[in-house]
PDB file of C-alpha atoms in Angstrom:
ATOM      1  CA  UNK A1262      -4.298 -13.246 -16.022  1.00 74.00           C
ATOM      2  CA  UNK A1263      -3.511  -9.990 -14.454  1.00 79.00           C
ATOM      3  CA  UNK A1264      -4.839  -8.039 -11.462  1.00 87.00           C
ATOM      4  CA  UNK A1265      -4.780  -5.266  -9.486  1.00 92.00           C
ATOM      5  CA  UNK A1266      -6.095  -4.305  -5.475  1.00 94.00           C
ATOM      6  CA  UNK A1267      -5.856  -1.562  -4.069  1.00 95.00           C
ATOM      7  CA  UNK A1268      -7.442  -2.456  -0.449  1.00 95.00           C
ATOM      8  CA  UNK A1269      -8.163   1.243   0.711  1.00 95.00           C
ATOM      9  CA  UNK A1270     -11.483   3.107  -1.210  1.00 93.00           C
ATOM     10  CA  UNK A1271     -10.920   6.641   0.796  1.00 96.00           C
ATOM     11  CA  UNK A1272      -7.603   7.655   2.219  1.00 97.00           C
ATOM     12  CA  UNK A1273      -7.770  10.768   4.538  1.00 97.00           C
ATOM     13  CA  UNK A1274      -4.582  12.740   5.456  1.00 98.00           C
ATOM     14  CA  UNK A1275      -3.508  16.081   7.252  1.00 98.00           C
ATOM     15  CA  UNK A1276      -1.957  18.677   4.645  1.00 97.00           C
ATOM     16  CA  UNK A1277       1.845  18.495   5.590  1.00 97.00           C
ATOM     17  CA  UNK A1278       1.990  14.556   6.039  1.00 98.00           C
ATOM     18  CA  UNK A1279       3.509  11.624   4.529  1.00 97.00           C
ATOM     19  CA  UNK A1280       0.752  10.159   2.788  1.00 97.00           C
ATOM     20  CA  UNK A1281       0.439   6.411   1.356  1.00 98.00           C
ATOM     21  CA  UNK A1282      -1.919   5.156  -1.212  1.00 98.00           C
ATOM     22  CA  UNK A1283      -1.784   0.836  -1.511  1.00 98.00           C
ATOM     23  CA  UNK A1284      -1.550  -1.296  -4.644  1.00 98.00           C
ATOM     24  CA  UNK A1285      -0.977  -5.387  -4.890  1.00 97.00           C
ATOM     25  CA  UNK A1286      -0.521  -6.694  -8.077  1.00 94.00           C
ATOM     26  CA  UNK A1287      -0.740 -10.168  -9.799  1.00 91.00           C
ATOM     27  CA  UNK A1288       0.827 -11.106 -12.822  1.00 87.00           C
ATOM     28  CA  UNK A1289       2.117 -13.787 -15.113  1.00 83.00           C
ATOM     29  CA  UNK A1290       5.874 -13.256 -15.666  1.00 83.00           C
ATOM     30  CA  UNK A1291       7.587  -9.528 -15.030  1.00 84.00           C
ATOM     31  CA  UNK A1292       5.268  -6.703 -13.702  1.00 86.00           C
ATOM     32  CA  UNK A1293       5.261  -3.145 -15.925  1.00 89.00           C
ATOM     33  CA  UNK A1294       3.649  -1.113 -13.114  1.00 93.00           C
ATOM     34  CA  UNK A1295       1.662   2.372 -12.827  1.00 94.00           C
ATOM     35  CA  UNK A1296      -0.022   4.718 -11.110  1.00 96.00           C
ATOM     36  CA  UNK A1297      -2.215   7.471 -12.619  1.00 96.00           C
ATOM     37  CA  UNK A1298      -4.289  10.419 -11.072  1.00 96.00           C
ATOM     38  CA  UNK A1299      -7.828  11.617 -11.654  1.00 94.00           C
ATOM     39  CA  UNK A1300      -8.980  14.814 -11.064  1.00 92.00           C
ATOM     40  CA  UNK A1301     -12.997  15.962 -10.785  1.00 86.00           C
ATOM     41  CA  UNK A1302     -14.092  15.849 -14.324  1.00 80.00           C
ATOM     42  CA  UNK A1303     -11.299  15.096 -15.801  1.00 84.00           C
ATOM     43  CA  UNK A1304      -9.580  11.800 -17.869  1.00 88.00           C
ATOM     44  CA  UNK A1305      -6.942  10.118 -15.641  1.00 93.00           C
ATOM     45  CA  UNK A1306      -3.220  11.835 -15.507  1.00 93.00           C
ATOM     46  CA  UNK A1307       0.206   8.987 -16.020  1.00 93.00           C
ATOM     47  CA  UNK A1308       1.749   9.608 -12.359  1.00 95.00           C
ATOM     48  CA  UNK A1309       4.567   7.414 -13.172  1.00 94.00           C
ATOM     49  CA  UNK A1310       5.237   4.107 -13.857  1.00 91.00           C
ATOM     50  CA  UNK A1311       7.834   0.923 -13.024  1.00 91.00           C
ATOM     51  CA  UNK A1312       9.603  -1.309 -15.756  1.00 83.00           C
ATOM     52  CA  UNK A1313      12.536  -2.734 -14.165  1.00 80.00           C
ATOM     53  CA  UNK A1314      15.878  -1.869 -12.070  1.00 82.00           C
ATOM     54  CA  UNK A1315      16.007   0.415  -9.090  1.00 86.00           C
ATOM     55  CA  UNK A1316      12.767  -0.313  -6.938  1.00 91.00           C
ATOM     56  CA  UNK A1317      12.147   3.962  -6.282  1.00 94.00           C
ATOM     57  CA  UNK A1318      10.503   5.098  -8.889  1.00 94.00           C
ATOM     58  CA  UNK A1319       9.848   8.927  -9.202  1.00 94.00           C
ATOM     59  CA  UNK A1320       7.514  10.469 -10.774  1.00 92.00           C
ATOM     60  CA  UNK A1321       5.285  13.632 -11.058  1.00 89.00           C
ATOM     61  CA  UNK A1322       4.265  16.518  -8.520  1.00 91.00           C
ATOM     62  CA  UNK A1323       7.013  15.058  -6.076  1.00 94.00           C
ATOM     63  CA  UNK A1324       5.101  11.433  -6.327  1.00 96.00           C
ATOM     64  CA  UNK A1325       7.272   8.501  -5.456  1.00 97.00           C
ATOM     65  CA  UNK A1326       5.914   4.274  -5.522  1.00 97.00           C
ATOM     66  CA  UNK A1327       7.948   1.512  -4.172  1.00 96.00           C
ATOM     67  CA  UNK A1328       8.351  -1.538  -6.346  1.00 95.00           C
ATOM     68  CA  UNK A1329       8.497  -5.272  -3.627  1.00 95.00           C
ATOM     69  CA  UNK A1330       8.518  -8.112  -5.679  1.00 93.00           C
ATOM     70  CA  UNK A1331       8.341 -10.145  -2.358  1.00 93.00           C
ATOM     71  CA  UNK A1332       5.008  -8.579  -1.465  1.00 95.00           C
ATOM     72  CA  UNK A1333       3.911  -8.093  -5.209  1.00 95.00           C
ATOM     73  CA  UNK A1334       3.150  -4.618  -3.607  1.00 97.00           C
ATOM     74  CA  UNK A1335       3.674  -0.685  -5.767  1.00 97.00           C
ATOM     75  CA  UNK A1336       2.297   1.261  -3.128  1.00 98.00           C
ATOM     76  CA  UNK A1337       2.395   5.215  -4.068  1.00 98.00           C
ATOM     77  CA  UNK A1338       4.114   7.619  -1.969  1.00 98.00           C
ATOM     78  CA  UNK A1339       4.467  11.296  -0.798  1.00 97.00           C
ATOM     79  CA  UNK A1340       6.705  12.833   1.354  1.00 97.00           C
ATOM     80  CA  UNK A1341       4.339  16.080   2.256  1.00 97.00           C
ATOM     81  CA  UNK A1342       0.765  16.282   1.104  1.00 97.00           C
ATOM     82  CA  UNK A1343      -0.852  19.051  -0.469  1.00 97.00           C
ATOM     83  CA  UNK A1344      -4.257  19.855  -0.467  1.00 97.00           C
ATOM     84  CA  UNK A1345      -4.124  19.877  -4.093  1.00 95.00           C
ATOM     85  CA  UNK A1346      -3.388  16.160  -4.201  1.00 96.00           C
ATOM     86  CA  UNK A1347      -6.757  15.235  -2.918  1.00 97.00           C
ATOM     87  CA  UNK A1348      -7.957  12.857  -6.439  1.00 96.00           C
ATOM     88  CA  UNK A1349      -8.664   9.696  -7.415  1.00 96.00           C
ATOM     89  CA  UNK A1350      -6.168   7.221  -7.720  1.00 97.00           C
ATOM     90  CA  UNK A1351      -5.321   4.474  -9.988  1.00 96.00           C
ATOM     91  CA  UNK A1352      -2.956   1.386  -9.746  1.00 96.00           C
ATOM     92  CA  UNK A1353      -2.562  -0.655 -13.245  1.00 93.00           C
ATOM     93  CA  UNK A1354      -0.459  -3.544 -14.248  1.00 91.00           C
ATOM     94  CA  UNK A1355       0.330  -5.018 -17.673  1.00 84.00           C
ATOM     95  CA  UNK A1356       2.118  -8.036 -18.575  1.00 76.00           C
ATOM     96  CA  UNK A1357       5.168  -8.398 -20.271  1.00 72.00           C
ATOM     97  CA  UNK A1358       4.452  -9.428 -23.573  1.00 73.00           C
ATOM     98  CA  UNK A1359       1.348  -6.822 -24.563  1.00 70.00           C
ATOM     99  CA  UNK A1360       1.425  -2.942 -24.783  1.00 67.00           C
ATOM    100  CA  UNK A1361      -1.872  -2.470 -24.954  1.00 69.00           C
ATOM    101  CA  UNK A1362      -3.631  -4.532 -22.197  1.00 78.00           C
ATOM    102  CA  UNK A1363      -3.117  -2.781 -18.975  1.00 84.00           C
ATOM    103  CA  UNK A1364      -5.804  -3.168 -16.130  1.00 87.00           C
ATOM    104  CA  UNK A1365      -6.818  -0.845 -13.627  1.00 90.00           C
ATOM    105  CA  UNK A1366      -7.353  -1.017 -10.426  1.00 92.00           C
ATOM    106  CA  UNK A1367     -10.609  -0.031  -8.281  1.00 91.00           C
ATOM    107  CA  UNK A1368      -9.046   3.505  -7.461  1.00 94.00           C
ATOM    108  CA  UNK A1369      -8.801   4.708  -4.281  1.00 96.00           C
ATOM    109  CA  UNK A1370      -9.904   7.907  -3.158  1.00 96.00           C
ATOM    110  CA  UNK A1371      -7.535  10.322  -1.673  1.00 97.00           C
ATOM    111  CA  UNK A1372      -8.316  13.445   0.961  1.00 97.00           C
ATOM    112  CA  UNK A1373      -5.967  15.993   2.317  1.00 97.00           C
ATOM    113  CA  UNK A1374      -7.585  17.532   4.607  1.00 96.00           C
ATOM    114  CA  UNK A1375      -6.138  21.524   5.377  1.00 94.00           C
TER     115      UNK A1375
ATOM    116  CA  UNK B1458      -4.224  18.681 -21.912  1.00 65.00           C
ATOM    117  CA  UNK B1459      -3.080  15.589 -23.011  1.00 71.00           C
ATOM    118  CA  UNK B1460      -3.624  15.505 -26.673  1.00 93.00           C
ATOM    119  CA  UNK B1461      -6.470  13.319 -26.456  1.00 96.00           C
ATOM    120  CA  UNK B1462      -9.841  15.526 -27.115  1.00 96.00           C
ATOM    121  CA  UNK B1463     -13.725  14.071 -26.650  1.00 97.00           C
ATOM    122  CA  UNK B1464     -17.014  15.132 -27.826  1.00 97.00           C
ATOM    123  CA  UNK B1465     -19.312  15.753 -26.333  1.00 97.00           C
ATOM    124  CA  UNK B1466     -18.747  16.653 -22.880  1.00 95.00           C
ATOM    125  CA  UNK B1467     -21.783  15.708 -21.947  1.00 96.00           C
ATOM    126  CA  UNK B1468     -24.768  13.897 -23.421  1.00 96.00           C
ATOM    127  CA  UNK B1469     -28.403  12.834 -21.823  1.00 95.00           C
ATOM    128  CA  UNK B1470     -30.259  10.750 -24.341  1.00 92.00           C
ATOM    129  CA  UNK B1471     -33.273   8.524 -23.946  1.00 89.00           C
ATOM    130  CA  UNK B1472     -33.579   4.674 -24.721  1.00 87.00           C
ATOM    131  CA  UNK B1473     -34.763   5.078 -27.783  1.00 86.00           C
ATOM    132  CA  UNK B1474     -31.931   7.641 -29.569  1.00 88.00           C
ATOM    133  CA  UNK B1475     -29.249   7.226 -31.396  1.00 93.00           C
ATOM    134  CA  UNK B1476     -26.162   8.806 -30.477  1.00 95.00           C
ATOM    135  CA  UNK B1477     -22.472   8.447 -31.072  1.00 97.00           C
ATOM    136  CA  UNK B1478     -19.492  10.055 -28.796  1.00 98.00           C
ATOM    137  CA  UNK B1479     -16.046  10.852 -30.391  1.00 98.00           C
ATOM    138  CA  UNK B1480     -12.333  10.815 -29.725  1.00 98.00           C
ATOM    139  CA  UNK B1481      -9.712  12.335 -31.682  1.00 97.00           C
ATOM    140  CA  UNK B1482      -6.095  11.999 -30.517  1.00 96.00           C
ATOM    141  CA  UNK B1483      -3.079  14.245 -31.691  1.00 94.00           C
ATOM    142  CA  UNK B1484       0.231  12.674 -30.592  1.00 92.00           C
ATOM    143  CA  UNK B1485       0.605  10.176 -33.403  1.00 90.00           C
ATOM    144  CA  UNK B1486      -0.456   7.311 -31.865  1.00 90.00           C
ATOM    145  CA  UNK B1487      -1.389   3.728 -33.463  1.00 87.00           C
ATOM    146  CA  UNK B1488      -3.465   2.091 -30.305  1.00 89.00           C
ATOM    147  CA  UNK B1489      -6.731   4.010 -29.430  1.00 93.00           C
ATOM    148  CA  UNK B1490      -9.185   2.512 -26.454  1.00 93.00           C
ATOM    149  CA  UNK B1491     -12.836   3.405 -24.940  1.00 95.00           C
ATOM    150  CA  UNK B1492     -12.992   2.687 -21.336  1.00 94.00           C
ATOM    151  CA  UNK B1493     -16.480   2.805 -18.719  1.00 95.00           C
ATOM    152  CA  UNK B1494     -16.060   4.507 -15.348  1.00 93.00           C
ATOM    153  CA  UNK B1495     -19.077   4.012 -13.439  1.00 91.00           C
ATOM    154  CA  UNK B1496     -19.611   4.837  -9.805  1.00 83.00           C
ATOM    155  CA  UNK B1497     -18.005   2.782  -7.132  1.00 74.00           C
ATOM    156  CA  UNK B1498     -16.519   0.120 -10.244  1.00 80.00           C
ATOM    157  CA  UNK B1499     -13.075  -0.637 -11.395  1.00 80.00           C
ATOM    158  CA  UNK B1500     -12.725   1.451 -14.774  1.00 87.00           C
ATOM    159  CA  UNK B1501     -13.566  -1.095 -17.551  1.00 89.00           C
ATOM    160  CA  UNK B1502     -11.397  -1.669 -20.712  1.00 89.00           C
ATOM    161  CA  UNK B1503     -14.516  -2.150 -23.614  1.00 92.00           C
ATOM    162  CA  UNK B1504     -12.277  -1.816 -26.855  1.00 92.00           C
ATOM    163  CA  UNK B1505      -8.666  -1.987 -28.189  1.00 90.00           C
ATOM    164  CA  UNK B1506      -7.665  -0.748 -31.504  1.00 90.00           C
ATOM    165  CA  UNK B1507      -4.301  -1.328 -32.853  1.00 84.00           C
ATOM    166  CA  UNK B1508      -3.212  -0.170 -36.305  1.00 76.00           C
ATOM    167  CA  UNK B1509      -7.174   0.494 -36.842  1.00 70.00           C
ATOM    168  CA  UNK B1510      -7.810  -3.331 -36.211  1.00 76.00           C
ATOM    169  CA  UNK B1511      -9.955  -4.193 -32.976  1.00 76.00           C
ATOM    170  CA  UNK B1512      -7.577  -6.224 -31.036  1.00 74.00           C
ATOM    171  CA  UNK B1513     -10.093  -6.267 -27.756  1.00 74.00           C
ATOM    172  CA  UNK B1514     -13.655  -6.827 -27.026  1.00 73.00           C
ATOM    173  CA  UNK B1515     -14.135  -7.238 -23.730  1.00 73.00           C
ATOM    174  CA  UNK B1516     -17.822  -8.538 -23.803  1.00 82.00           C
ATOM    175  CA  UNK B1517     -19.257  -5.596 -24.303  1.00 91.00           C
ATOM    176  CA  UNK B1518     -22.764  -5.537 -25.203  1.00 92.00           C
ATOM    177  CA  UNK B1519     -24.173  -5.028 -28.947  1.00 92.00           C
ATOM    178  CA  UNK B1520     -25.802  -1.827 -28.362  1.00 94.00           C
ATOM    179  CA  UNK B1521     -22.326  -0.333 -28.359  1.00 95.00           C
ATOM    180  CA  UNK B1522     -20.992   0.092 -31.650  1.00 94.00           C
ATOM    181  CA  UNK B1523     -16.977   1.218 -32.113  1.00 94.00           C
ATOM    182  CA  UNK B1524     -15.570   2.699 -34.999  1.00 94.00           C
ATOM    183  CA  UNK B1525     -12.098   3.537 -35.737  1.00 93.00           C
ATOM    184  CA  UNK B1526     -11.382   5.121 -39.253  1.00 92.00           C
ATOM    185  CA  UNK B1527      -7.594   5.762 -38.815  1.00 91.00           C
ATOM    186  CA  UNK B1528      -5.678   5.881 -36.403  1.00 88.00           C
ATOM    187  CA  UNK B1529      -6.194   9.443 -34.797  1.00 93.00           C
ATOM    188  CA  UNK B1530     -10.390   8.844 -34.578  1.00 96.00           C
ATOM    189  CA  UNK B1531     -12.508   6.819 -32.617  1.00 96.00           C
ATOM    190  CA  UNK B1532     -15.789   6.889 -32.248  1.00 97.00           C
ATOM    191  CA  UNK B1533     -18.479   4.872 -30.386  1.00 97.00           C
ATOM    192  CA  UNK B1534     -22.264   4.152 -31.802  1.00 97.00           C
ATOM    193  CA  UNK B1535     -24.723   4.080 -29.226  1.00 96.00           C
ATOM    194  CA  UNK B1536     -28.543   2.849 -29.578  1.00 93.00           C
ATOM    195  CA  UNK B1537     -30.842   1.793 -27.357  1.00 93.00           C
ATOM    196  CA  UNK B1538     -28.983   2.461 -24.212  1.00 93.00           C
ATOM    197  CA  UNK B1539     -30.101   1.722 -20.458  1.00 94.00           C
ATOM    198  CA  UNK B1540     -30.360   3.251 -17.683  1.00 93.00           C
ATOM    199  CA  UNK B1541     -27.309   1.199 -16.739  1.00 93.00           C
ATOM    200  CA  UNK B1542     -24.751   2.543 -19.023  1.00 95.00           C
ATOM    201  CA  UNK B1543     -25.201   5.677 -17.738  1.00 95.00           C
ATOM    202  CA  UNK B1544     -21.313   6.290 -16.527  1.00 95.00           C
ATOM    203  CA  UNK B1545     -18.065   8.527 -17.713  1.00 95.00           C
ATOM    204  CA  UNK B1546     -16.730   7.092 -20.721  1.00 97.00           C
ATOM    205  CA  UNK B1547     -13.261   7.882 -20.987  1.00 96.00           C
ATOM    206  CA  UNK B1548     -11.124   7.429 -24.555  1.00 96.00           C
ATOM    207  CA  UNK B1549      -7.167   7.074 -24.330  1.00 95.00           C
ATOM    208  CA  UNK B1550      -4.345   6.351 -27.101  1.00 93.00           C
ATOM    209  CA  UNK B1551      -1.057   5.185 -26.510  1.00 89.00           C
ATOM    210  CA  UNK B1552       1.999   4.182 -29.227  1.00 84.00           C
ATOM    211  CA  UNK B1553       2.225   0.078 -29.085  1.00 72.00           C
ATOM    212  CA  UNK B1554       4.136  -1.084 -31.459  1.00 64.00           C
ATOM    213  CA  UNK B1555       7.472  -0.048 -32.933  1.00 60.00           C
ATOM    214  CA  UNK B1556      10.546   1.716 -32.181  1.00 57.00           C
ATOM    215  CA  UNK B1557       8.604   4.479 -30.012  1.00 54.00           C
ATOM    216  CA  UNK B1558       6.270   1.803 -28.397  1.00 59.00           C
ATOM    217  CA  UNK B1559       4.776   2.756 -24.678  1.00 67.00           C
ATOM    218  CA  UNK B1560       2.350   1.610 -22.652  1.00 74.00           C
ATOM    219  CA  UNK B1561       1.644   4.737 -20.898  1.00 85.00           C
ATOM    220  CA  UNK B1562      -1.817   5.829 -22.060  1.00 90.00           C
ATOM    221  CA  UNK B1563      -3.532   9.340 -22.527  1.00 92.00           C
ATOM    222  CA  UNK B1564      -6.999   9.730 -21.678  1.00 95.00           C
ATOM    223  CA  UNK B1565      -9.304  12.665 -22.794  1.00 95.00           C
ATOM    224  CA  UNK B1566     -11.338  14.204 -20.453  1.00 94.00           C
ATOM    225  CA  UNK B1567     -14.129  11.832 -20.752  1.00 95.00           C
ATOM    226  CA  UNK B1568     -17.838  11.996 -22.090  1.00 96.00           C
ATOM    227  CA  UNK B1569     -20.387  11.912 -19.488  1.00 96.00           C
ATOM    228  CA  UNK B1570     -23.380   9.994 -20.251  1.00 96.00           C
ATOM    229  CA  UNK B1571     -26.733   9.629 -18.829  1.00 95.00           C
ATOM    230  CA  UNK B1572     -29.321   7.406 -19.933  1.00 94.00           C
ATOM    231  CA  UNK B1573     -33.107   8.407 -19.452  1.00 92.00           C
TER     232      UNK B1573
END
């Protein structure tokens, strides 16, 4: 069966920074691989998402995730980081053969601090 | 927005009530789900349906009651809730099957739910 970790519950970064946010995966077969953003009262947002070829994967509001099979790691990525960013995030995997059965990750909460 | 619209907002009901939250999804999908987000938990899948058939179940306790009456509706019966199952309950649709098929999800903006 699948999984998802994502090791870090709070993230804190300056405004202006490179900022990371972790995800491992686990899965039978090839990985289909997301990330999507909450906001405060609000349902969660598709970020962007990883099928297969080039390991970069861009996506929105200048978001970027890294796909390592060798580490079975999709950690999410951003170059400078806006206050604005500061949400909850979500790492989810599916498996190959089913649409509809993605699981989340725990989230993991990100602060960018002014 | 995303397409994917939730009522009510909010809802505070007692053990006893009745009450039933709805989702209603506009982008012409065929796969609808209802999803739990409670504090400091993973967000938990509760139903699947595909093509108005449940396809998922994930153990989800009797006193929660799904509907889905086509495939832009959803609703979910509660009754005689606890204090536990107070949490955000989030709805989502995505397209798949067929030619179009996706797995990227929408989610509304989530019914928030406290039990009394």
């Amino acid at each position: 069966a699948q999984s998802v970790a994502q090791p870090e519950d709070q993230v804190n970064v300056a405004e202006g920074n490179p900022l990371t946010v972790k995800c491992t995966y686990s899965v039978s077969g090839n990985p289909y691989l997301f990330w999507y953003v909450q906001y405060p009262n609000r349902g969660l947002q598709f970020l962007l998402k990883y099928i297969t070829g080039d390991n970069l994967v861009k996506g929105s509001y200048g978001f970027e995730a890294e796909f390592n099979k060798s580490q079975t790691s999709f950690h999410l990525k951003k170059p400078s980081a806006l206050v604005s960013d500061s949400a909850l995030y979500f790492c989810a995997v599916r498996e190959e053969t089913s649409y509809d059965k993605v699981i989340f990750g725990p989230g993991t909460s990100l602060s960018v601090i002014p | 927005e995303t397409g994917v619209t939730q009522t009510p907002r909010h809802l505070v009901m007692g053990m006893t009530n009745k009450k039933s939250l709805k989702c209603e999804q506009h982008l012409g999908h065929n796969a609808m789900y209802w999803y739990k987000q409670s504090a400091k938990k993973p967000l938990e899948l509760m139903f699947v349906y595909n093509f108005k058939e449940q396809t998922e179940n994930n153990s989800v306790p009797s006193r929660f009651s799904p509907e889905c009456p086509n495939s832009s509706h959803l609703f979910l019966h509660l009754h005689t809730l606890q204090p536990e199952d107070s949490a955000l309950y989030l709805c989502a649709s995505s397209q798949a099957e067929g030619l179009a098929a996706t797995d990227t999800q929408y989610f509304g903006p989530g019914t928030r739910l406290t039990v009394l």
